[in-house]
Amino acid sequence: MAAPAQPKKIVAPTVSQINAEFVTQLACKYWAPHIKKKSPFDIKVIEEIYEKEIVQSRFAIRKIMLLEFSQYLENYLWMNYSPEVSSKAYLMSICCMVNEKFRENVPAWETFKKKPDHFPFFFKCILKAALAENDGEFSLHEQTVLLLFLDHCFNSLEVDLIRSQVQQLISLPMWMGLQPARLELELKKTPKLRKFWNLIKKNDEKMDPEAREQAYQERRFLSQLIQKFISVLKSVPLSEPVTMDKVHYCERFIELVIDLEALLPTRRWFNTILDDSHLLVHCYLSNLVHREEDGHLFSQLLDMLKFYTGFEINDQTGNALTENEMTTIHYDRITSLQRAAFAHFPELYDFALSNVAEVDTRESLVKFFGPLSSNTLHQVASYLCLLPTLPKNEDTTFDKEFLLELLVSRHERRISQIQQLNQMPLYPTEKIIWDENIVPTEYYSGEGCLALPKLNLQFLTLHDYLLRNFNLFRLESTYEIRQDIEDSVSRMKPWQSEYGGVVFGGWARMAQPIVAFTVVEVAKPNIGENWPTRVRADVTINLNVRDHIKDEWEGLRKHDVCFLITVRPTKPYGTKFDRRRPFIEQVGLVYVRGCEIQGMLDDKGRVIEDGPEPRPNLRGESRTFRVFLDPNQYQQDMTNTIQNGAEDVYETFNIIMRRKPKENNFKAVLETIRNLMNTDCVVPDWLHDIILGYGDPSSAHYSKMPNQIATLDFNDTFLSIEHLKASFPGHNVKVTVDDPALQIPPFRFWSCRITFPVRSGKGKKRKDADEDEDTEEAKTLIVEPHVIPNRGPYPYNQPKRNTIQFTHTQIEAIRAGMQPGLTMVVGPPGTGKTDVAVQIISNIYHNFPEQRTLIVTHSNQALNQLFEKIMALDIDERHLLRLGHGEEELETEKDFSRYGRVNYVLARRIELLEEVKRLQKSLGVPGDASYTCETAGYFFLYQVMSRWEEYISKVKNKGSTLPDVMEISTFFPFHEYFANAPQPIFKGRSYEEDMEIAEGCFRHIKKIFTQLEEFRASELLRSGLDRSKYLLVKEAKIIAMTCTHAALKRHDLVKLGFKYDNILMEEAAQILEIETFIPLLLQNPQDGFSRLKRWIMIGDHHQLPPVIKNMAFQKYSNMEQSLFTRFVRVGVPTVDLDAQGRARASLCNLYNWRYKNLGNLPHVQLLPEFSTANAGLLYDFQLINVEDFQGVGESEPNPYFYQNLGEAEYVVALFMYMCLLGYPADRISILTTYNGQKHLIRDIINRRCGNNPLIGRPNKVTTVDRFQGQQNDYILLSLVRTRAVGHLRDVRRLVVAMSRARLGLYIFARVSLFQNCFELTPAFSQLTARPLHLHIIPTEPFPTTRKNGERPSHEVQIIKNMPQMANFVYNMYMHLIQTTHHYHQTFLQLPPAMVEEGEESQSQETELEAEEEAMLIQADDIPSPPDVSCSQETLASRPDSTPNQTETTASQTGANSRPETVTASVPGAVTIPVKATTPQDATSAPTKTN
């Protein structure tokens, strides 16, 4: 197999290079935002830049990056654009800038929206240029740039400005490009279109000639573009050299056509034009397809296009076509061909009279039509309206090969999409894993196009939706598998032995050489299938490794996925592996196949089953695993072996590789998606179109739902009547009770109609008076306070209550969540998303006790936060259940897992039966009523109820006579049982009060027996598994799981009969599109309908999206777009929470510009912690400029593993300074934007202060991405980069970085780089308004009484650079040590009379001496500033390609995994060595400088 070429990484220009560039000099003169006096606009500047910088560099990305970054588009190009100055260079410059913005993944259309006047003219110029002759004014490379620009336009239909232009190109009038016979056929198929067509013709006649000509040009644009493409394609020779410009043009054109076919609004009209142009036939017969290297990507794109042109959908209605309907269409095509043959072509009688199954294969069609002449074939095609009629006595201009392929490809039988999917192997093979067009490396720059599906706004059908996600999920997993294989196999160092075999010179923890491999079972296929139902094999390995690694291999469980690898190295023994060179040719990798573990075999060859019994101890080192192979893959391999004489793959394996369990669930998720595609996906009707991206985006909002609920019980949501009134501004609140004493929560309110403004033009033809009355009525809320019934006399009977005063937008979110339909809540940082979620869950639980709610989150941490808050509300814990493996982290002794709940039920049952026993004893009833739940039920029915009914008959109101209050207590039958309750039970003040207490006591008793009745099933079910299933399916009302767990366990949940009515998703903007969709389908439909009533999604699309490791899938395929983000883009209504209570108002200003009206809660101004200044620091936030340290800024020891030593040392120095002032270390977190810097900072902390009692460690040292969803009082942030802004340019990452701090944010960065970035301007303009040097107040102790913003009474010191700060901290530390030493001396010399307890004094002396000795040792080891020589050494560390990879905390990072960083000595750096405990530690401890 040919090794793929290693792609080159694009190196971003440095700041010094940027400043030296010609572009930068022009920018400073004409458009740079920070320049006050700019030169006037000059069109020659644009011409010069385009010719010199863009064309001469052949559109080099580096040059275009510079231009785009300098705000060329925003501040010069579009600002000055008008028809008068429009030129080729102007158009091309704008297109290059827009394309670059899309490549960088930053908003592209904002500039055009601000000044939209000239956009229509500009767009028409682009259309004209795209059709220009190849050798004319626009080169083919330039036209490829234009194609890419058009593709971006077609994929931005949500932007009104773009949509208005694109609609003129793609709509029904474009069918004027069809040949007349074909047009007539299409209008005949869909009669309503003829009416529209006639209307269009009438309107055209009314237009003036110039406008009509312009309209005709736009309508024919795509038809003409197709013809232009075909002419370019035909100019590609078969074997002679070809310019890559032609190849890239063809690839980009096919990409554009695929995108048009994959969107219903464009496909509806374009698919017919495409079919009429026979583009696919031209492509498949072209020379480019047959050029092995140049045409590889083109062929893959062509296969994608073929798939979409024949997609199973009705283009006009948008309905998915069933298999039967597709078969009918196929039969209609064949029979119409047979009829034409029978009527007009005697030579085709045999074909016309054959049955369909006999003639619809490619072979039989070629057999029948191959012998015909070109003219005859043309006539057949023209009868089918595929080609224009051939004039008499004229020969066809088409060649025979084209005509034959046209007829055959149109009429051959196609394998159905679902059949194709079911025959697809789920494991990737070597052909896919190392194909750069399908699975690009991490170096993907965003330049070329790829043969990958895209996730945009709309999908054709649910099948299309699932299939695109299936393919991308599979390929993203493949990318991770490739990284694992390359890592493990290269560690094993396969070399060629002297005798030509394989010898392994190394070892790998995750891979082992295979000793023996045998296929032991190939089961027969199911009826109608051609692949075996099951293929099993035995793999034997020799585990002569360390015990803990041996345990890992023996711990492989059922369903774990492994990979079988064949290597045939060609390199001799001892060859070094070079990671920069292609992997395959170095190790000689030949085959990769996946397998799934069934289990390990015991001595007798039987599979050891997973279970509670201990595993048998096997002797020796040899272990055999029974594995399942992929039946589809096995069938394909065997067919290839038999038909083509290829070697048997399954006799060649010599390595087995396992993967980490957390990263190895891809097969289960893929099987889940495939199963979904094989079942009828029943999505609720009110959601179907919104998920596909069509129709009215607000149609699922509760205000438009037909089953909107009029009366809702808000339970404990409101704290008072004033809170309720404030929660509905603009509404008239009418309370049903006049007495203010009774106007207390909880409130139930209803309104015959609560109407919200709906953007609809319907129903406005009413009289003004009616409208006024309707509006008044719509804004009136009728509120009824109601008392929660007494639950019993014990303190724990009192319900838990909400204590949060929700804002009016939070109330709107809660109200929307209680109503049926789709609720989307956008929660900016600190706005109480989790509190809103918990209140919605609580209110649904109380309003609809028979309904079940499913909670889904992205992470276990978010699920734990939700659960901890749910437990604080009035929800019975027996109704809570947590699925998955995160419950161990819950900060509670209670276990909410399935088996934890079973144990709770069993324990609770015993407690309740004890209560029954006590009740029985108090009533003096003989027997054993508390033996089982069943006997307890009879006891309640015959003994308890009879006594209660008798009691009620004695004390109830007897009409005319006033009831006696004392009778309630006198006749009460359960006095003895309630003797342990707070006494007296009855107050004797009023009849109503005591009667309510008596009923409360009875409710307490009744609840005992109600619970026992529910627990009765656990007596009948004997096994823990059955009990846990019963709990899941019947008992639990609130079930929580992560989205990954839902995807993995869907099959099991559906099989159990799991049911739910509501879904609440937290962190919805962080969940992958497909992982958001799967939880909708964890239950079987009822009578063909989904029982889902509510879907509440809470998230923030302005923060970071789901983690996608491969840049190509992230950028090109838009896989990082969550369903939540897509809904927001489509226009689904959202409730935007608008008051934050996390951070100081000044810190909030750094990110609130990104949100609609984000303000602050009152306590942010009122509470002392927010109004007090940060001790020892002049400002509450500051951007600190960090210049190169020893001539070096950022360094990159491995690709994408960025480090910046100067910033790392500065951050740690500030952390130490704050700790020395008295700040608690756990209230400070250090964040950075790259993994490399994270590891470097951890190393520096370990060396400087990690184990120092005066300083300690920060709460967290991690990346911004990993810290999303968390917060701390003080954040120190290192931005690392000095050459290019990097991925902080993604505004979502900036928002996360700026919003983690509550009280103080200190950012270390190269200011000159970041302040020029257009996307970051709103935040950095505020940051740069303050001094860029750190201002400290060293004599101000923590905590301070100074108010934030006040001038300090202590002296302010300005720190100019990092060495000065390190020096200062050193001196401060030494001063503190000496002060402490002096204090200890004084304390130890105290006279005996001052110390009362001699023993205590002795122990204190010992402690102080020990502490003093430790600090003095550390002080001795601190190098004094003048003696330290500064030397910068290379910072090499473990490669980490993205900032999103799994974080390992400093404590977890072992000797083998920790980055081998060598920290340069810094003047005055506080180096506090740690006692060496391992050889590695000993070597890294700093030496003492004398």
mmCIF file of C-alpha atoms in Angstrom, residues 123-363:
data_model
loop_
_atom_site.group_PDB
_atom_site.id
_atom_site.type_symbol
_atom_site.label_atom_id
_atom_site.label_comp_id
_atom_site.label_asym_id
_atom_site.label_seq_id
_atom_site.Cartn_x
_atom_site.Cartn_y
_atom_site.Cartn_z
ATOM 1 C CA PHE A 123 -22.841 39.280 -6.175
ATOM 2 C CA LYS A 124 -23.846 39.751 -9.838
ATOM 3 C CA CYS A 125 -20.226 40.613 -10.684
ATOM 4 C CA ILE A 126 -19.131 37.360 -9.020
ATOM 5 C CA LEU A 127 -21.627 35.372 -11.119
ATOM 6 C CA LYS A 128 -20.366 36.984 -14.301
ATOM 7 C CA ALA A 129 -16.731 36.311 -13.361
ATOM 8 C CA ALA A 130 -17.470 32.653 -12.540
ATOM 9 C CA LEU A 131 -18.647 32.083 -16.125
ATOM 10 C CA ALA A 132 -15.729 33.897 -17.797
ATOM 11 C CA GLU A 133 -13.689 32.028 -20.432
ATOM 12 C CA ASN A 134 -10.796 29.944 -19.104
ATOM 13 C CA ASP A 135 -8.114 31.854 -20.933
ATOM 14 C CA GLY A 136 -9.882 35.177 -20.499
ATOM 15 C CA GLU A 137 -9.659 37.801 -17.795
ATOM 16 C CA PHE A 138 -10.009 35.324 -14.889
ATOM 17 C CA SER A 139 -7.582 32.416 -14.571
ATOM 18 C CA LEU A 140 -8.784 28.957 -13.562
ATOM 19 C CA HIS A 141 -7.187 29.372 -10.122
ATOM 20 C CA GLU A 142 -9.142 32.592 -9.625
ATOM 21 C CA GLN A 143 -12.349 30.902 -10.740
ATOM 22 C CA THR A 144 -11.699 28.134 -8.198
ATOM 23 C CA VAL A 145 -11.574 30.863 -5.533
ATOM 24 C CA LEU A 146 -14.923 32.159 -6.856
ATOM 25 C CA LEU A 147 -16.426 28.638 -6.714
ATOM 26 C CA LEU A 148 -15.383 28.371 -3.077
ATOM 27 C CA PHE A 149 -16.946 31.768 -2.358
ATOM 28 C CA LEU A 150 -20.225 30.650 -4.011
ATOM 29 C CA ASP A 151 -20.161 27.431 -1.983
ATOM 30 C CA HIS A 152 -19.879 29.475 1.220
ATOM 31 C CA CYS A 153 -22.850 31.567 0.056
ATOM 32 C CA PHE A 154 -25.014 28.492 -0.579
ATOM 33 C CA ASN A 155 -24.085 27.183 2.883
ATOM 34 C CA SER A 156 -25.083 30.458 4.578
ATOM 35 C CA LEU A 157 -28.790 30.511 3.740
ATOM 36 C CA GLU A 158 -29.637 31.555 7.307
ATOM 37 C CA VAL A 159 -28.164 35.006 6.519
ATOM 38 C CA ASP A 160 -30.983 37.102 4.979
ATOM 39 C CA LEU A 161 -28.604 39.130 2.829
ATOM 40 C CA ILE A 162 -27.114 36.000 1.224
ATOM 41 C CA ARG A 163 -30.405 34.140 0.921
ATOM 42 C CA SER A 164 -32.045 36.989 -1.027
ATOM 43 C CA GLN A 165 -29.320 36.722 -3.704
ATOM 44 C CA VAL A 166 -29.047 32.942 -3.825
ATOM 45 C CA GLN A 167 -32.817 32.472 -4.210
ATOM 46 C CA GLN A 168 -32.652 34.216 -7.572
ATOM 47 C CA LEU A 169 -30.295 31.490 -8.808
ATOM 48 C CA ILE A 170 -32.162 28.480 -7.464
ATOM 49 C CA SER A 171 -35.931 28.436 -7.753
ATOM 50 C CA LEU A 172 -38.540 27.128 -10.175
ATOM 51 C CA PRO A 173 -37.676 29.669 -12.949
ATOM 52 C CA MET A 174 -34.212 28.036 -13.284
ATOM 53 C CA TRP A 175 -35.984 25.178 -15.092
ATOM 54 C CA MET A 176 -35.930 27.332 -18.195
ATOM 55 C CA GLY A 177 -32.458 25.775 -18.586
ATOM 56 C CA LEU A 178 -34.082 22.355 -19.200
ATOM 57 C CA GLN A 179 -34.638 21.023 -22.710
ATOM 58 C CA PRO A 180 -38.331 21.576 -23.651
ATOM 59 C CA ALA A 181 -39.360 17.896 -23.634
ATOM 60 C CA ARG A 182 -37.853 17.348 -20.198
ATOM 61 C CA LEU A 183 -39.539 20.505 -18.857
ATOM 62 C CA GLU A 184 -42.913 19.269 -20.126
ATOM 63 C CA LEU A 185 -42.345 15.873 -18.493
ATOM 64 C CA GLU A 186 -41.490 17.433 -15.093
ATOM 65 C CA LEU A 187 -44.511 19.792 -15.141
ATOM 66 C CA LYS A 188 -46.725 16.815 -16.031
ATOM 67 C CA LYS A 189 -45.405 14.882 -13.004
ATOM 68 C CA THR A 190 -46.313 17.705 -10.563
ATOM 69 C CA PRO A 191 -49.472 19.467 -11.876
ATOM 70 C CA LYS A 192 -49.400 22.346 -9.336
ATOM 71 C CA LEU A 193 -46.039 23.458 -10.739
ATOM 72 C CA ARG A 194 -47.631 24.152 -14.136
ATOM 73 C CA LYS A 195 -49.799 26.812 -12.540
ATOM 74 C CA PHE A 196 -46.707 28.486 -11.058
ATOM 75 C CA TRP A 197 -44.842 28.156 -14.352
ATOM 76 C CA ASN A 198 -47.609 29.953 -16.250
ATOM 77 C CA LEU A 199 -47.573 32.687 -13.612
ATOM 78 C CA ILE A 200 -43.800 33.102 -14.013
ATOM 79 C CA LYS A 201 -44.192 33.441 -17.800
ATOM 80 C CA LYS A 202 -46.866 36.134 -17.334
ATOM 81 C CA ASN A 203 -44.655 38.087 -14.925
ATOM 82 C CA ASP A 204 -41.723 37.819 -17.328
ATOM 83 C CA GLU A 205 -43.784 39.367 -20.095
ATOM 84 C CA LYS A 206 -44.484 42.411 -17.907
ATOM 85 C CA MET A 207 -40.765 43.009 -17.202
ATOM 86 C CA ASP A 208 -38.745 45.477 -19.279
ATOM 87 C CA PRO A 209 -36.243 43.800 -21.673
ATOM 88 C CA GLU A 210 -33.137 44.681 -19.646
ATOM 89 C CA ALA A 211 -34.544 43.335 -16.352
ATOM 90 C CA ARG A 212 -35.823 40.220 -18.148
ATOM 91 C CA GLU A 213 -32.406 39.574 -19.674
ATOM 92 C CA GLN A 214 -30.784 39.972 -16.227
ATOM 93 C CA ALA A 215 -33.322 37.546 -14.697
ATOM 94 C CA TYR A 216 -32.708 35.010 -17.502
ATOM 95 C CA GLN A 217 -28.961 35.191 -16.898
ATOM 96 C CA GLU A 218 -29.388 34.464 -13.197
ATOM 97 C CA ARG A 219 -31.784 31.566 -13.861
ATOM 98 C CA ARG A 220 -29.433 29.972 -16.377
ATOM 99 C CA PHE A 221 -26.322 30.585 -14.253
ATOM 100 C CA LEU A 222 -25.990 27.091 -12.780
ATOM 101 C CA SER A 223 -26.795 25.374 -16.110
ATOM 102 C CA GLN A 224 -24.058 27.425 -17.779
ATOM 103 C CA LEU A 225 -21.651 26.767 -14.897
ATOM 104 C CA ILE A 226 -22.189 23.004 -15.367
ATOM 105 C CA GLN A 227 -21.387 23.315 -19.096
ATOM 106 C CA LYS A 228 -18.265 25.325 -18.268
ATOM 107 C CA PHE A 229 -17.167 22.622 -15.814
ATOM 108 C CA ILE A 230 -17.718 19.858 -18.398
ATOM 109 C CA SER A 231 -15.498 21.730 -20.880
ATOM 110 C CA VAL A 232 -12.734 22.042 -18.229
ATOM 111 C CA LEU A 233 -13.121 18.355 -17.323
ATOM 112 C CA LYS A 234 -12.831 17.256 -20.956
ATOM 113 C CA SER A 235 -9.604 19.215 -21.326
ATOM 114 C CA VAL A 236 -7.865 16.959 -18.763
ATOM 115 C CA PRO A 237 -5.655 14.440 -20.662
ATOM 116 C CA LEU A 238 -5.435 10.764 -19.712
ATOM 117 C CA SER A 239 -1.715 10.423 -19.144
ATOM 118 C CA GLU A 240 0.055 13.658 -20.134
ATOM 119 C CA PRO A 241 0.917 16.165 -17.376
ATOM 120 C CA VAL A 242 -2.023 18.267 -16.183
ATOM 121 C CA THR A 243 -2.002 21.560 -14.290
ATOM 122 C CA MET A 244 -3.266 21.092 -10.732
ATOM 123 C CA ASP A 245 -5.408 24.211 -11.230
ATOM 124 C CA LYS A 246 -7.708 22.141 -13.464
ATOM 125 C CA VAL A 247 -7.871 19.291 -10.936
ATOM 126 C CA HIS A 248 -8.625 21.656 -8.035
ATOM 127 C CA TYR A 249 -11.288 23.457 -10.087
ATOM 128 C CA CYS A 250 -13.005 20.126 -10.817
ATOM 129 C CA GLU A 251 -12.820 19.055 -7.166
ATOM 130 C CA ARG A 252 -14.248 22.339 -5.895
ATOM 131 C CA PHE A 253 -17.027 22.239 -8.474
ATOM 132 C CA ILE A 254 -18.112 18.730 -7.407
ATOM 133 C CA GLU A 255 -17.997 19.905 -3.761
ATOM 134 C CA LEU A 256 -20.326 22.789 -4.665
ATOM 135 C CA VAL A 257 -22.730 20.441 -6.485
ATOM 136 C CA ILE A 258 -22.771 17.994 -3.534
ATOM 137 C CA ASP A 259 -23.653 20.857 -1.181
ATOM 138 C CA LEU A 260 -26.483 21.968 -3.478
ATOM 139 C CA GLU A 261 -27.816 18.396 -3.648
ATOM 140 C CA ALA A 262 -27.629 17.919 0.121
ATOM 141 C CA LEU A 263 -29.904 20.899 0.938
ATOM 142 C CA LEU A 264 -33.609 20.501 0.193
ATOM 143 C CA PRO A 265 -34.330 24.170 -0.749
ATOM 144 C CA THR A 266 -31.609 24.048 -3.421
ATOM 145 C CA ARG A 267 -32.000 20.381 -4.365
ATOM 146 C CA ARG A 268 -35.734 20.752 -5.107
ATOM 147 C CA TRP A 269 -34.998 22.606 -8.364
ATOM 148 C CA PHE A 270 -31.335 21.926 -8.984
ATOM 149 C CA ASN A 271 -31.518 18.112 -8.990
ATOM 150 C CA THR A 272 -33.589 18.148 -12.184
ATOM 151 C CA ILE A 273 -31.128 20.547 -13.889
ATOM 152 C CA LEU A 274 -28.245 18.313 -12.797
ATOM 153 C CA ASP A 275 -29.968 15.192 -14.082
ATOM 154 C CA ASP A 276 -30.736 16.882 -17.415
ATOM 155 C CA SER A 277 -27.067 17.869 -17.843
ATOM 156 C CA HIS A 278 -25.908 14.205 -17.335
ATOM 157 C CA LEU A 279 -23.022 15.548 -15.301
ATOM 158 C CA LEU A 280 -22.366 12.226 -13.545
ATOM 159 C CA VAL A 281 -22.057 10.344 -16.842
ATOM 160 C CA HIS A 282 -19.585 12.921 -18.169
ATOM 161 C CA CYS A 283 -17.573 12.663 -14.941
ATOM 162 C CA TYR A 284 -17.420 8.868 -14.790
ATOM 163 C CA LEU A 285 -16.241 8.728 -18.419
ATOM 164 C CA SER A 286 -13.674 11.499 -17.941
ATOM 165 C CA ASN A 287 -9.906 11.008 -17.990
ATOM 166 C CA LEU A 288 -9.538 12.532 -14.533
ATOM 167 C CA VAL A 289 -11.297 9.548 -12.893
ATOM 168 C CA HIS A 290 -8.746 7.218 -14.488
ATOM 169 C CA ARG A 291 -5.701 9.194 -13.330
ATOM 170 C CA GLU A 292 -4.717 7.249 -10.245
ATOM 171 C CA GLU A 293 -3.066 9.959 -8.167
ATOM 172 C CA ASP A 294 -4.551 13.208 -9.442
ATOM 173 C CA GLY A 295 -8.068 11.796 -9.726
ATOM 174 C CA HIS A 296 -8.272 9.923 -6.404
ATOM 175 C CA LEU A 297 -10.060 12.684 -4.467
ATOM 176 C CA PHE A 298 -12.193 13.554 -7.524
ATOM 177 C CA SER A 299 -13.407 9.914 -7.713
ATOM 178 C CA GLN A 300 -14.294 9.899 -4.002
ATOM 179 C CA LEU A 301 -16.226 13.164 -4.357
ATOM 180 C CA LEU A 302 -17.972 11.719 -7.393
ATOM 181 C CA ASP A 303 -19.154 8.703 -5.396
ATOM 182 C CA MET A 304 -20.597 11.102 -2.817
ATOM 183 C CA LEU A 305 -22.363 13.046 -5.562
ATOM 184 C CA LYS A 306 -23.771 9.839 -7.072
ATOM 185 C CA PHE A 307 -25.129 8.901 -3.647
ATOM 186 C CA TYR A 308 -26.891 12.260 -3.225
ATOM 187 C CA THR A 309 -28.294 12.471 -6.755
ATOM 188 C CA GLY A 310 -30.069 9.183 -6.190
ATOM 189 C CA PHE A 311 -31.038 9.943 -2.601
ATOM 190 C CA GLU A 312 -34.284 8.358 -1.382
ATOM 191 C CA ILE A 313 -36.380 11.507 -1.194
ATOM 192 C CA ASN A 314 -39.187 13.142 -3.146
ATOM 193 C CA ASP A 315 -37.611 16.416 -4.285
ATOM 194 C CA GLN A 316 -40.925 18.297 -4.382
ATOM 195 C CA THR A 317 -42.586 17.172 -1.138
ATOM 196 C CA GLY A 318 -39.388 16.555 0.833
ATOM 197 C CA ASN A 319 -40.802 13.241 2.094
ATOM 198 C CA ALA A 320 -38.436 10.307 2.562
ATOM 199 C CA LEU A 321 -39.127 7.484 0.107
ATOM 200 C CA THR A 322 -39.564 3.967 1.456
ATOM 201 C CA GLU A 323 -37.859 0.944 -0.064
ATOM 202 C CA ASN A 324 -41.125 0.004 -1.799
ATOM 203 C CA GLU A 325 -41.471 3.476 -3.327
ATOM 204 C CA MET A 326 -37.870 3.374 -4.568
ATOM 205 C CA THR A 327 -38.533 -0.037 -6.134
ATOM 206 C CA THR A 328 -41.668 1.357 -7.825
ATOM 207 C CA ILE A 329 -39.678 4.278 -9.278
ATOM 208 C CA HIS A 330 -37.056 1.842 -10.582
ATOM 209 C CA TYR A 331 -39.726 -0.395 -12.158
ATOM 210 C CA ASP A 332 -41.430 2.626 -13.763
ATOM 211 C CA ARG A 333 -38.152 3.665 -15.379
ATOM 212 C CA ILE A 334 -37.436 0.187 -16.757
ATOM 213 C CA THR A 335 -40.995 -0.343 -18.024
ATOM 214 C CA SER A 336 -41.060 3.073 -19.736
ATOM 215 C CA LEU A 337 -37.805 2.082 -21.465
ATOM 216 C CA GLN A 338 -39.360 -1.277 -22.449
ATOM 217 C CA ARG A 339 -42.453 0.456 -23.839
ATOM 218 C CA ALA A 340 -40.323 2.847 -25.913
ATOM 219 C CA ALA A 341 -38.254 -0.117 -27.171
ATOM 220 C CA PHE A 342 -41.373 -2.134 -28.044
ATOM 221 C CA ALA A 343 -43.069 0.761 -29.888
ATOM 222 C CA HIS A 344 -40.146 2.134 -31.891
ATOM 223 C CA PHE A 345 -37.169 -0.241 -31.936
ATOM 224 C CA PRO A 346 -37.818 -3.739 -33.324
ATOM 225 C CA GLU A 347 -34.207 -4.755 -32.559
ATOM 226 C CA LEU A 348 -35.039 -4.420 -28.830
ATOM 227 C CA TYR A 349 -38.112 -6.732 -28.794
ATOM 228 C CA ASP A 350 -36.296 -9.302 -26.639
ATOM 229 C CA PHE A 351 -35.515 -6.579 -24.116
ATOM 230 C CA ALA A 352 -39.065 -5.187 -24.214
ATOM 231 C CA LEU A 353 -40.666 -8.577 -23.505
ATOM 232 C CA SER A 354 -38.317 -9.717 -20.712
ATOM 233 C CA ASN A 355 -39.256 -9.404 -17.051
ATOM 234 C CA VAL A 356 -37.693 -6.551 -15.095
ATOM 235 C CA ALA A 357 -35.460 -8.659 -12.840
ATOM 236 C CA GLU A 358 -33.877 -10.218 -15.940
ATOM 237 C CA VAL A 359 -32.869 -6.936 -17.593
ATOM 238 C CA ASP A 360 -32.124 -4.439 -14.814
ATOM 239 C CA THR A 361 -28.511 -5.383 -14.114
ATOM 240 C CA ARG A 362 -25.602 -3.533 -15.734
ATOM 241 C CA GLU A 363 -24.442 -6.671 -17.575
#
